[in-house]
């Protein structure tokens, strides 16, 4: 009997020791660290498009949580509204008369957190390496950089338009572009060459030796990493800029539990600053506030919009309703759908849109009549266009939340008012292939946006994945021309005129119909955390002003 | 023979609750066990003989309870314990169980715990009651096993029940019962589940043990032959009542109660020999839950009288210790 | 005794082989170019068709299925599981971060559920037909019939949000890296995961105990003058455990399966939630490897329970049946 008990005990001990040994390494790290509760710790959500299992997310591919903004630096720093840039890694910069040459001088004070100084080589390396990453959306900013496309195409190893001289780096553009400062130079993180030079350029974003614990130059550095649950950051006391007041940051992953887990953690007081899809529905946010009075809600126009886009190409299943190829039909649909009701589903958060530019903005084209539903007119337009009322219109949507379902109910009723059958359906699974390849829909309800409202018309430019839905590349090059002109001028009157023209053109074309804009929501623990209010003057992601964040309570 | 009484059962009544019914298993049982003797309790299956045995040790299942009468046990110091007044699992009762009164059960195959070695099961009893070391216990168990005819007791000590045959298991059971050298051994049909050849071995062994250790024994059986072989006194039980009680000669030579007579005829008595056809008792044992006004045997009896069906018979003393419960003997005890 | 363990262990090998073959076939059936599953997708995007073909040759994708299977299997044994289609990371790395979590959750839950299930069943059997027994039975019915995610949400609401006794989810907080510090994160998910097992075990323990308590050897034990606790525990419970072990083995797969839901509810980064995200992200290589590992763990867990069953039942240990043959 004793022998048996001994055996049983041994098995138990062995199994326990497996747990113990599994955590030895992280255990050591914890022993050396400070007790965070004593000094206060900023608690944030850690989410990432590649998960939180084994690697950090490369900010050149996607920027999921606040960590890239804390760890990495850019040449310039955007102001929150994106209009003015201030130095960051670049101490100063010059633009040539013709607006085609930008030259930056690099600071000699910046240091990587492993002690190596940041050099001009790191900057040059970063601006070349990002182009070799198959999945990087940052490549879009390089459109007008001389020689960038050759690197993307694999024809050249380095961008001919980017040159280095001492601590100066020069960018040559094919045409003047007033958007590069806020995009190419203020949104492009510099990564360390000395740690990434051995990585295969195509897989740099998942290069294990670096991405298991990335090194940056930023205001915070990564301290302890515990995949897949959390990691901590600690103030970078060697930071070349203004140092942070907060000493410790804890990022906890909610990758597994998703929105529900985030919401319950916010309510339980385990997250100090949250934004993004989990809480970006005013109804959810209000509910959270009701359960945790410490939290404060801030709304800001983040440029996020929901819109309807027509499938102008056709579907794989042959049930495509080709009437939507008629411009008049699309315009009529715009009159049928009740955008005001849609926006009112998000009380205080939704803004009715007529063009991509909100109507209270100076850039809005005042000649376009504000949205007004008119079913009668729509019916007559449809009749004039010989619209076949017996054929249903299939509408794809991919948001599974209740508000979207309510919206679809309204939509069906709207169309029924005009005698048109609308058939919305929720798509799940491999969305990319459903949306871009299978295309068994006539109209798609989608979201997206950007802070620069006119530049959102870039969606109509040929050369993106939307080509597979919108077709007619030849006609759409008009948007490329207009946008290029828009970007290359610095004359306010011309900018306004071109902006109006683009809006008018797209309004008539009606391939994409804006439905409503959604203000973005940030919830933060006002009882504990003091954040710099400037971040809400525009959009926070442009400049978080982390140095001014303070922990005031527990 | 020492006439000192060690166990006295007076008007014992035991009832079972089965659903909503009350089954009267033991109605009115009285007998005495004399020190150093073997008492046989005989009866058909379901007559209440096992319940009587279990009632003595209060080992009844939870739905059974003693509702009347007394079970008096006189220990070595002559102190009387009224066992039925002790709580079912009280300390007092537990010090008597196993140590002073022990029991052997019907089915040796099911009586041993399959997960412990037989040695540990035997010594468990010993160590529960006697404050001795493991080694001493081992030695006692081994010598007991040897006494019971195990040729290699040291090895068998560590065997599990599934390594033993039925007869050997019953020997182990005897070892468990006898290891504390009890004053009373209650053997509840100890041989029923065994082969006929093994039965004789076990009975011989039991008699030997009873003689050498001087244990007073109650042997419960349905087999008159076994009674004839081993017992000093006999109680014949029918429907929870002792219908006849006497010593071996009295019961076998001058059986009085019609039931005893029928029983003797229905069982192959080893000593009777001859080619006599076995008789059977007509009818079946009545249901214990029915309240019978008169004699319970009336329906199956050849000598039923009017009074038998209306009135419960009273006990008649025939000859010294020989008593019978039958209207036939109400006056003077003459056979009709 | 050790021979028994070795045979039991040896029996695992053919079972694992069968599972590995099924998984291999499953991987072969994933639509798309198999090259994408052996090299990281970003390298794939970078290669020309000629290079791809060379690579295919080099990776042996033109070899026969048997050769490919054996190569895949040897990779599997060396811990080379290929690449995730979604993250581009090594599957071995992902598994390494998730497997201990699920192992821990399932193990703690198993221990938790076993102890509570046996305890409640034991009490129910001893207090048969009393109010305690009836309460246990009703609670058991609820435990079996209500889906665990519902309990999970209720538990989060009550214990994490209102009472704030336990964290709302996750596997560990900062500085809670040791097993015992992490226990508070485990309490709710492990308990919720175990509820149906507790209920099942309770039901079986009660039945098994009642069965054993009606056995003759229990009466024998009482006739020895043993106390009720000794009778019930030493002779009753010990014997009742044997059939319960079988139930336990059969429920382990359900326990591991239950982690899929519980981990998601509790934001617990284990294999279960990995399976959920991989399935919804169509990350088939991860799904397949995950399935393989989870099935193997279930097999391994059953092996350990078998070992334990042998410890408590000498009849299994010595390879004889309970009938009681003629000894040696």
PDB file of N, CA, C and O in Angstrom, chain A residues 1 4 8 15-16 19 23 27 30 33 36 50 53 135 202-203 208 224 226 228-230 232 250 253-254 256-257 261 264-265 267-268, chain C residues 40 42-43 46 87 90 94 97-98 103-104 107 161 164 168 171-175 177 179 182 238 263-264 267-269 273 308 311 317:
ATOM      1  N   UNK A   1       0.844  -1.203   0.000  1.00  0.00           N
ATOM      2  CA  UNK A   1       0.000   0.000   0.000  1.00  0.00           C
ATOM      3  C   UNK A   1       0.874   1.245   0.000  1.00  0.00           C
ATOM      4  O   UNK A   1       0.669   2.165  -0.791  1.00  0.00           O
ATOM      5  N   UNK A   4       2.458   1.846  -3.287  1.00  0.00           N
ATOM      6  CA  UNK A   4       1.542   2.395  -4.280  1.00  0.00           C
ATOM      7  C   UNK A   4       1.362   3.890  -4.084  1.00  0.00           C
ATOM      8  O   UNK A   4       1.390   4.666  -5.018  1.00  0.00           O
ATOM      9  N   UNK A   8       2.120   6.837  -6.683  1.00  0.00           N
ATOM     10  CA  UNK A   8       1.135   7.856  -7.037  1.00  0.00           C
ATOM     11  C   UNK A   8       1.691   9.236  -6.756  1.00  0.00           C
ATOM     12  O   UNK A   8       1.590  10.154  -7.576  1.00  0.00           O
ATOM     13  N   UNK A  15       4.543  15.424 -12.532  1.00  0.00           N
ATOM     14  CA  UNK A  15       3.716  16.291 -13.359  1.00  0.00           C
ATOM     15  C   UNK A  15       3.851  17.737 -12.895  1.00  0.00           C
ATOM     16  O   UNK A  15       3.896  18.653 -13.703  1.00  0.00           O
ATOM     17  N   UNK A  16       3.931  17.920 -11.596  1.00  0.00           N
ATOM     18  CA  UNK A  16       4.083  19.283 -11.088  1.00  0.00           C
ATOM     19  C   UNK A  16       5.409  19.884 -11.527  1.00  0.00           C
ATOM     20  O   UNK A  16       5.492  21.053 -11.878  1.00  0.00           O
ATOM     21  N   UNK A  19       5.412  21.625 -14.816  1.00  0.00           N
ATOM     22  CA  UNK A  19       4.968  23.027 -14.773  1.00  0.00           C
ATOM     23  C   UNK A  19       6.101  23.912 -14.273  1.00  0.00           C
ATOM     24  O   UNK A  19       6.393  24.946 -14.835  1.00  0.00           O
ATOM     25  N   UNK A  23       8.502  27.088 -16.351  1.00  0.00           N
ATOM     26  CA  UNK A  23       8.435  28.499 -16.048  1.00  0.00           C
ATOM     27  C   UNK A  23       9.668  29.029 -15.345  1.00  0.00           C
ATOM     28  O   UNK A  23       9.674  30.131 -14.837  1.00  0.00           O
ATOM     29  N   UNK A  27      10.470  32.861 -14.410  1.00  0.00           N
ATOM     30  CA  UNK A  27      10.473  33.055 -12.971  1.00  0.00           C
ATOM     31  C   UNK A  27      11.650  33.888 -12.503  1.00  0.00           C
ATOM     32  O   UNK A  27      11.511  34.791 -11.696  1.00  0.00           O
ATOM     33  N   UNK A  30      11.199  37.509 -13.275  1.00  0.00           N
ATOM     34  CA  UNK A  30      10.262  38.189 -12.396  1.00  0.00           C
ATOM     35  C   UNK A  30      10.930  38.538 -11.077  1.00  0.00           C
ATOM     36  O   UNK A  30      10.684  39.590 -10.503  1.00  0.00           O
ATOM     37  N   UNK A  33      12.729  41.771 -11.222  1.00  0.00           N
ATOM     38  CA  UNK A  33      11.973  42.989 -11.527  1.00  0.00           C
ATOM     39  C   UNK A  33      11.391  43.631 -10.276  1.00  0.00           C
ATOM     40  O   UNK A  33      11.362  43.047  -9.204  1.00  0.00           O
ATOM     41  N   UNK A  36       5.545  45.955  -9.465  1.00  0.00           N
ATOM     42  CA  UNK A  36       4.906  46.985 -10.255  1.00  0.00           C
ATOM     43  C   UNK A  36       3.741  47.651  -9.532  1.00  0.00           C
ATOM     44  O   UNK A  36       3.429  48.794  -9.765  1.00  0.00           O
ATOM     45  N   UNK A  50      -0.755  38.899 -35.901  1.00  0.00           N
ATOM     46  CA  UNK A  50      -0.132  37.575 -35.995  1.00  0.00           C
ATOM     47  C   UNK A  50      -0.239  36.832 -34.667  1.00  0.00           C
ATOM     48  O   UNK A  50       0.394  35.809 -34.470  1.00  0.00           O
ATOM     49  N   UNK A  53       1.563  34.598 -29.743  1.00  0.00           N
ATOM     50  CA  UNK A  53       2.064  33.294 -29.334  1.00  0.00           C
ATOM     51  C   UNK A  53       3.570  33.179 -29.279  1.00  0.00           C
ATOM     52  O   UNK A  53       4.108  32.552 -28.376  1.00  0.00           O
ATOM     53  N   UNK A 135       4.112  41.797 -47.406  1.00  0.00           N
ATOM     54  CA  UNK A 135       2.821  42.187 -46.853  1.00  0.00           C
ATOM     55  C   UNK A 135       2.767  43.610 -46.305  1.00  0.00           C
ATOM     56  O   UNK A 135       1.786  43.969 -45.676  1.00  0.00           O
ATOM     57  N   UNK A 202      12.610  38.892 -47.167  1.00  0.00           N
ATOM     58  CA  UNK A 202      11.184  38.601 -47.335  1.00  0.00           C
ATOM     59  C   UNK A 202      10.534  38.173 -46.029  1.00  0.00           C
ATOM     60  O   UNK A 202       9.331  38.329 -45.845  1.00  0.00           O
ATOM     61  N   UNK A 203      11.333  37.601 -45.116  1.00  0.00           N
ATOM     62  CA  UNK A 203      10.748  37.114 -43.860  1.00  0.00           C
ATOM     63  C   UNK A 203      11.228  37.926 -42.665  1.00  0.00           C
ATOM     64  O   UNK A 203      11.124  37.478 -41.528  1.00  0.00           O
ATOM     65  N   UNK A 208      12.950  35.352 -36.139  1.00  0.00           N
ATOM     66  CA  UNK A 208      12.837  35.001 -34.714  1.00  0.00           C
ATOM     67  C   UNK A 208      13.849  35.645 -33.771  1.00  0.00           C
ATOM     68  O   UNK A 208      13.473  36.138 -32.708  1.00  0.00           O
ATOM     69  N   UNK A 224      10.108  42.298 -19.869  1.00  0.00           N
ATOM     70  CA  UNK A 224       9.914  40.859 -19.709  1.00  0.00           C
ATOM     71  C   UNK A 224       8.855  40.395 -20.699  1.00  0.00           C
ATOM     72  O   UNK A 224       7.811  41.027 -20.844  1.00  0.00           O
ATOM     73  N   UNK A 226       6.412  37.235 -21.854  1.00  0.00           N
ATOM     74  CA  UNK A 226       5.866  35.933 -21.501  1.00  0.00           C
ATOM     75  C   UNK A 226       4.789  35.575 -22.522  1.00  0.00           C
ATOM     76  O   UNK A 226       3.614  35.829 -22.317  1.00  0.00           O
ATOM     77  N   UNK A 228       2.187  33.350 -24.339  1.00  0.00           N
ATOM     78  CA  UNK A 228       1.355  34.223 -25.159  1.00  0.00           C
ATOM     79  C   UNK A 228       0.471  35.117 -24.283  1.00  0.00           C
ATOM     80  O   UNK A 228      -0.624  35.470 -24.682  1.00  0.00           O
ATOM     81  N   UNK A 229       0.953  35.458 -23.104  1.00  0.00           N
ATOM     82  CA  UNK A 229       0.048  36.075 -22.154  1.00  0.00           C
ATOM     83  C   UNK A 229       0.296  37.570 -21.959  1.00  0.00           C
ATOM     84  O   UNK A 229      -0.629  38.361 -22.013  1.00  0.00           O
ATOM     85  N   UNK A 230       1.518  37.929 -21.695  1.00  0.00           N
ATOM     86  CA  UNK A 230       1.757  39.343 -21.441  1.00  0.00           C
ATOM     87  C   UNK A 230       3.215  39.689 -21.728  1.00  0.00           C
ATOM     88  O   UNK A 230       4.070  38.815 -21.886  1.00  0.00           O
ATOM     89  N   UNK A 232       6.050  43.157 -20.594  1.00  0.00           N
ATOM     90  CA  UNK A 232       6.099  44.440 -19.908  1.00  0.00           C
ATOM     91  C   UNK A 232       7.100  45.343 -20.600  1.00  0.00           C
ATOM     92  O   UNK A 232       8.041  44.889 -21.245  1.00  0.00           O
ATOM     93  N   UNK A 250       2.353  47.378 -18.654  1.00  0.00           N
ATOM     94  CA  UNK A 250       2.063  45.946 -18.789  1.00  0.00           C
ATOM     95  C   UNK A 250       1.075  45.759 -19.928  1.00  0.00           C
ATOM     96  O   UNK A 250       0.013  46.373 -19.949  1.00  0.00           O
ATOM     97  N   UNK A 253      -2.374  40.108 -23.154  1.00  0.00           N
ATOM     98  CA  UNK A 253      -3.006  39.649 -24.393  1.00  0.00           C
ATOM     99  C   UNK A 253      -4.467  39.267 -24.164  1.00  0.00           C
ATOM    100  O   UNK A 253      -4.811  38.610 -23.185  1.00  0.00           O
ATOM    101  N   UNK A 254      -5.319  39.702 -25.097  1.00  0.00           N
ATOM    102  CA  UNK A 254      -6.713  39.275 -25.103  1.00  0.00           C
ATOM    103  C   UNK A 254      -7.029  38.598 -26.416  1.00  0.00           C
ATOM    104  O   UNK A 254      -8.161  38.550 -26.858  1.00  0.00           O
ATOM    105  N   UNK A 256      -7.037  35.589 -27.207  1.00  0.00           N
ATOM    106  CA  UNK A 256      -7.870  34.386 -27.125  1.00  0.00           C
ATOM    107  C   UNK A 256      -9.316  34.733 -26.809  1.00  0.00           C
ATOM    108  O   UNK A 256     -10.239  34.270 -27.464  1.00  0.00           O
ATOM    109  N   UNK A 257      -9.503  35.541 -25.806  1.00  0.00           N
ATOM    110  CA  UNK A 257     -10.867  35.819 -25.356  1.00  0.00           C
ATOM    111  C   UNK A 257     -11.565  36.844 -26.219  1.00  0.00           C
ATOM    112  O   UNK A 257     -12.784  36.949 -26.181  1.00  0.00           O
ATOM    113  N   UNK A 261     -13.427  39.381 -23.594  1.00  0.00           N
ATOM    114  CA  UNK A 261     -12.391  39.379 -22.559  1.00  0.00           C
ATOM    115  C   UNK A 261     -11.903  40.793 -22.293  1.00  0.00           C
ATOM    116  O   UNK A 261     -11.654  41.176 -21.147  1.00  0.00           O
ATOM    117  N   UNK A 264     -14.638  42.627 -20.269  1.00  0.00           N
ATOM    118  CA  UNK A 264     -14.698  42.280 -18.850  1.00  0.00           C
ATOM    119  C   UNK A 264     -13.474  42.770 -18.092  1.00  0.00           C
ATOM    120  O   UNK A 264     -13.576  43.137 -16.929  1.00  0.00           O
ATOM    121  N   UNK A 265     -12.328  42.813 -18.778  1.00  0.00           N
ATOM    122  CA  UNK A 265     -11.142  43.330 -18.103  1.00  0.00           C
ATOM    123  C   UNK A 265     -11.220  44.851 -17.893  1.00  0.00           C
ATOM    124  O   UNK A 265     -10.705  45.366 -16.903  1.00  0.00           O
ATOM    125  N   UNK A 267     -14.026  46.460 -17.393  1.00  0.00           N
ATOM    126  CA  UNK A 267     -14.979  46.619 -16.287  1.00  0.00           C
ATOM    127  C   UNK A 267     -14.302  46.280 -14.961  1.00  0.00           C
ATOM    128  O   UNK A 267     -14.485  46.960 -13.959  1.00  0.00           O
ATOM    129  N   UNK A 268     -13.482  45.248 -14.977  1.00  0.00           N
ATOM    130  CA  UNK A 268     -12.816  44.841 -13.741  1.00  0.00           C
ATOM    131  C   UNK A 268     -11.642  45.760 -13.388  1.00  0.00           C
ATOM    132  O   UNK A 268     -10.990  45.560 -12.374  1.00  0.00           O
TER     133      UNK A 268
ATOM    134  N   UNK C  40       8.064  29.257 -44.876  1.00  0.00           N
ATOM    135  CA  UNK C  40       7.194  30.316 -44.393  1.00  0.00           C
ATOM    136  C   UNK C  40       6.544  31.006 -45.589  1.00  0.00           C
ATOM    137  O   UNK C  40       7.129  31.107 -46.663  1.00  0.00           O
ATOM    138  N   UNK C  42       6.005  33.892 -46.421  1.00  0.00           N
ATOM    139  CA  UNK C  42       6.618  35.080 -47.000  1.00  0.00           C
ATOM    140  C   UNK C  42       7.750  34.722 -47.950  1.00  0.00           C
ATOM    141  O   UNK C  42       7.988  35.401 -48.940  1.00  0.00           O
ATOM    142  N   UNK C  43       8.442  33.620 -47.624  1.00  0.00           N
ATOM    143  CA  UNK C  43       9.459  33.134 -48.555  1.00  0.00           C
ATOM    144  C   UNK C  43       8.773  32.665 -49.831  1.00  0.00           C
ATOM    145  O   UNK C  43       9.207  32.943 -50.942  1.00  0.00           O
ATOM    146  N   UNK C  46       7.906  35.062 -52.403  1.00  0.00           N
ATOM    147  CA  UNK C  46       9.107  35.647 -52.964  1.00  0.00           C
ATOM    148  C   UNK C  46       9.695  34.811 -54.097  1.00  0.00           C
ATOM    149  O   UNK C  46      10.597  35.247 -54.803  1.00  0.00           O
ATOM    150  N   UNK C  87       0.501  33.279 -39.254  1.00  0.00           N
ATOM    151  CA  UNK C  87       1.504  34.137 -38.631  1.00  0.00           C
ATOM    152  C   UNK C  87       2.865  33.975 -39.286  1.00  0.00           C
ATOM    153  O   UNK C  87       3.723  34.817 -39.121  1.00  0.00           O
ATOM    154  N   UNK C  90       6.946  29.478 -36.651  1.00  0.00           N
ATOM    155  CA  UNK C  90       7.058  28.028 -36.543  1.00  0.00           C
ATOM    156  C   UNK C  90       5.931  27.491 -35.664  1.00  0.00           C
ATOM    157  O   UNK C  90       5.689  28.044 -34.585  1.00  0.00           O
ATOM    158  N   UNK C  94       4.629  28.064 -31.501  1.00  0.00           N
ATOM    159  CA  UNK C  94       3.265  28.375 -31.067  1.00  0.00           C
ATOM    160  C   UNK C  94       2.791  27.324 -30.065  1.00  0.00           C
ATOM    161  O   UNK C  94       2.266  27.637 -29.003  1.00  0.00           O
ATOM    162  N   UNK C  97       4.189  27.581 -26.630  1.00  0.00           N
ATOM    163  CA  UNK C  97       3.631  28.585 -25.732  1.00  0.00           C
ATOM    164  C   UNK C  97       2.231  28.209 -25.270  1.00  0.00           C
ATOM    165  O   UNK C  97       1.758  28.711 -24.263  1.00  0.00           O
ATOM    166  N   UNK C  98       1.568  27.304 -26.010  1.00  0.00           N
ATOM    167  CA  UNK C  98       0.172  26.999 -25.677  1.00  0.00           C
ATOM    168  C   UNK C  98      -0.007  25.679 -24.924  1.00  0.00           C
ATOM    169  O   UNK C  98      -0.880  25.562 -24.081  1.00  0.00           O
ATOM    170  N   UNK C 103      -2.212  21.921 -20.723  1.00  0.00           N
ATOM    171  CA  UNK C 103      -1.826  20.817 -19.872  1.00  0.00           C
ATOM    172  C   UNK C 103      -2.130  21.168 -18.412  1.00  0.00           C
ATOM    173  O   UNK C 103      -2.767  20.407 -17.674  1.00  0.00           O
ATOM    174  N   UNK C 104      -1.716  22.357 -18.067  1.00  0.00           N
ATOM    175  CA  UNK C 104      -1.925  22.844 -16.707  1.00  0.00           C
ATOM    176  C   UNK C 104      -3.415  22.946 -16.378  1.00  0.00           C
ATOM    177  O   UNK C 104      -3.875  22.479 -15.347  1.00  0.00           O
ATOM    178  N   UNK C 107      -4.993  19.493 -16.302  1.00  0.00           N
ATOM    179  CA  UNK C 107      -4.499  18.730 -15.161  1.00  0.00           C
ATOM    180  C   UNK C 107      -5.126  19.222 -13.868  1.00  0.00           C
ATOM    181  O   UNK C 107      -5.661  18.437 -13.085  1.00  0.00           O
ATOM    182  N   UNK C 161     -16.146  40.195 -11.782  1.00  0.00           N
ATOM    183  CA  UNK C 161     -16.565  41.580 -11.961  1.00  0.00           C
ATOM    184  C   UNK C 161     -17.212  42.138 -10.694  1.00  0.00           C
ATOM    185  O   UNK C 161     -16.865  43.219 -10.240  1.00  0.00           O
ATOM    186  N   UNK C 164     -14.802  40.414  -7.486  1.00  0.00           N
ATOM    187  CA  UNK C 164     -13.373  40.643  -7.753  1.00  0.00           C
ATOM    188  C   UNK C 164     -12.450  39.705  -6.972  1.00  0.00           C
ATOM    189  O   UNK C 164     -11.389  40.094  -6.502  1.00  0.00           O
ATOM    190  N   UNK C 168     -10.455  38.170 -14.404  1.00  0.00           N
ATOM    191  CA  UNK C 168     -11.498  37.883 -15.394  1.00  0.00           C
ATOM    192  C   UNK C 168     -11.050  36.833 -16.400  1.00  0.00           C
ATOM    193  O   UNK C 168     -11.870  36.273 -17.096  1.00  0.00           O
ATOM    194  N   UNK C 171      -3.936  33.778 -18.353  1.00  0.00           N
ATOM    195  CA  UNK C 171      -3.267  32.652 -17.709  1.00  0.00           C
ATOM    196  C   UNK C 171      -2.419  33.123 -16.547  1.00  0.00           C
ATOM    197  O   UNK C 171      -2.226  32.431 -15.565  1.00  0.00           O
ATOM    198  N   UNK C 172      -1.884  34.320 -16.671  1.00  0.00           N
ATOM    199  CA  UNK C 172      -1.061  34.831 -15.586  1.00  0.00           C
ATOM    200  C   UNK C 172      -0.997  36.340 -15.713  1.00  0.00           C
ATOM    201  O   UNK C 172      -1.167  36.898 -16.787  1.00  0.00           O
ATOM    202  N   UNK C 173      -0.792  36.989 -14.613  1.00  0.00           N
ATOM    203  CA  UNK C 173      -0.578  38.415 -14.658  1.00  0.00           C
ATOM    204  C   UNK C 173       0.900  38.645 -14.487  1.00  0.00           C
ATOM    205  O   UNK C 173       1.669  37.686 -14.324  1.00  0.00           O
ATOM    206  N   UNK C 174       1.316  39.913 -14.491  1.00  0.00           N
ATOM    207  CA  UNK C 174       2.724  40.145 -14.323  1.00  0.00           C
ATOM    208  C   UNK C 174       3.170  39.657 -12.954  1.00  0.00           C
ATOM    209  O   UNK C 174       2.510  39.908 -11.957  1.00  0.00           O
ATOM    210  N   UNK C 175       4.302  38.962 -12.921  1.00  0.00           N
ATOM    211  CA  UNK C 175       4.845  38.506 -11.654  1.00  0.00           C
ATOM    212  C   UNK C 175       4.131  37.271 -11.108  1.00  0.00           C
ATOM    213  O   UNK C 175       4.428  36.809 -10.028  1.00  0.00           O
ATOM    214  N   UNK C 177       4.245  34.286 -12.424  1.00  0.00           N
ATOM    215  CA  UNK C 177       4.713  33.260 -13.335  1.00  0.00           C
ATOM    216  C   UNK C 177       4.836  31.888 -12.704  1.00  0.00           C
ATOM    217  O   UNK C 177       4.769  30.887 -13.391  1.00  0.00           O
ATOM    218  N   UNK C 179       3.810  28.505 -10.696  1.00  0.00           N
ATOM    219  CA  UNK C 179       2.565  27.741 -10.766  1.00  0.00           C
ATOM    220  C   UNK C 179       1.592  28.167  -9.674  1.00  0.00           C
ATOM    221  O   UNK C 179       0.420  28.386  -9.916  1.00  0.00           O
ATOM    222  N   UNK C 182      -0.019  31.419 -10.176  1.00  0.00           N
ATOM    223  CA  UNK C 182      -0.952  31.392 -11.283  1.00  0.00           C
ATOM    224  C   UNK C 182      -2.260  30.695 -10.930  1.00  0.00           C
ATOM    225  O   UNK C 182      -3.213  30.757 -11.678  1.00  0.00           O
ATOM    226  N   UNK C 238     -12.155   2.526  -1.623  1.00  0.00           N
ATOM    227  CA  UNK C 238     -11.049   1.963  -2.392  1.00  0.00           C
ATOM    228  C   UNK C 238     -11.573   1.041  -3.495  1.00  0.00           C
ATOM    229  O   UNK C 238     -11.101   1.063  -4.626  1.00  0.00           O
ATOM    230  N   UNK C 263     -11.376  27.903 -22.671  1.00  0.00           N
ATOM    231  CA  UNK C 263     -10.222  28.778 -22.885  1.00  0.00           C
ATOM    232  C   UNK C 263     -10.639  30.062 -23.580  1.00  0.00           C
ATOM    233  O   UNK C 263     -10.124  31.134 -23.287  1.00  0.00           O
ATOM    234  N   UNK C 264     -11.582  29.948 -24.507  1.00  0.00           N
ATOM    235  CA  UNK C 264     -12.024  31.148 -25.199  1.00  0.00           C
ATOM    236  C   UNK C 264     -12.790  32.058 -24.244  1.00  0.00           C
ATOM    237  O   UNK C 264     -12.594  33.273 -24.226  1.00  0.00           O
ATOM    238  N   UNK C 267     -10.299  33.738 -21.898  1.00  0.00           N
ATOM    239  CA  UNK C 267      -9.124  34.377 -22.502  1.00  0.00           C
ATOM    240  C   UNK C 267      -7.860  33.626 -22.098  1.00  0.00           C
ATOM    241  O   UNK C 267      -6.841  34.214 -21.782  1.00  0.00           O
ATOM    242  N   UNK C 268      -7.963  32.321 -22.082  1.00  0.00           N
ATOM    243  CA  UNK C 268      -6.867  31.490 -21.598  1.00  0.00           C
ATOM    244  C   UNK C 268      -6.092  30.936 -22.792  1.00  0.00           C
ATOM    245  O   UNK C 268      -6.639  30.185 -23.592  1.00  0.00           O
ATOM    246  N   UNK C 269      -4.837  31.326 -22.932  1.00  0.00           N
ATOM    247  CA  UNK C 269      -4.118  30.964 -24.156  1.00  0.00           C
ATOM    248  C   UNK C 269      -3.601  29.539 -24.145  1.00  0.00           C
ATOM    249  O   UNK C 269      -2.452  29.285 -23.835  1.00  0.00           O
ATOM    250  N   UNK C 273      -8.013  27.168 -27.373  1.00  0.00           N
ATOM    251  CA  UNK C 273      -8.302  28.440 -28.030  1.00  0.00           C
ATOM    252  C   UNK C 273      -7.469  28.580 -29.302  1.00  0.00           C
ATOM    253  O   UNK C 273      -7.883  29.215 -30.262  1.00  0.00           O
ATOM    254  N   UNK C 308      -2.684   4.376 -12.768  1.00  0.00           N
ATOM    255  CA  UNK C 308      -3.258   4.621 -11.450  1.00  0.00           C
ATOM    256  C   UNK C 308      -4.277   3.543 -11.086  1.00  0.00           C
ATOM    257  O   UNK C 308      -4.326   3.073  -9.952  1.00  0.00           O
ATOM    258  N   UNK C 311      -2.620   0.657  -9.850  1.00  0.00           N
ATOM    259  CA  UNK C 311      -2.137   0.816  -8.484  1.00  0.00           C
ATOM    260  C   UNK C 311      -3.230   0.475  -7.488  1.00  0.00           C
ATOM    261  O   UNK C 311      -2.990  -0.169  -6.476  1.00  0.00           O
ATOM    262  N   UNK C 317      -3.272  -5.343 -11.906  1.00  0.00           N
ATOM    263  CA  UNK C 317      -1.817  -5.367 -11.803  1.00  0.00           C
ATOM    264  C   UNK C 317      -1.252  -6.741 -12.109  1.00  0.00           C
ATOM    265  O   UNK C 317      -0.238  -6.898 -12.735  1.00  0.00           O
TER     266      UNK C 317
END
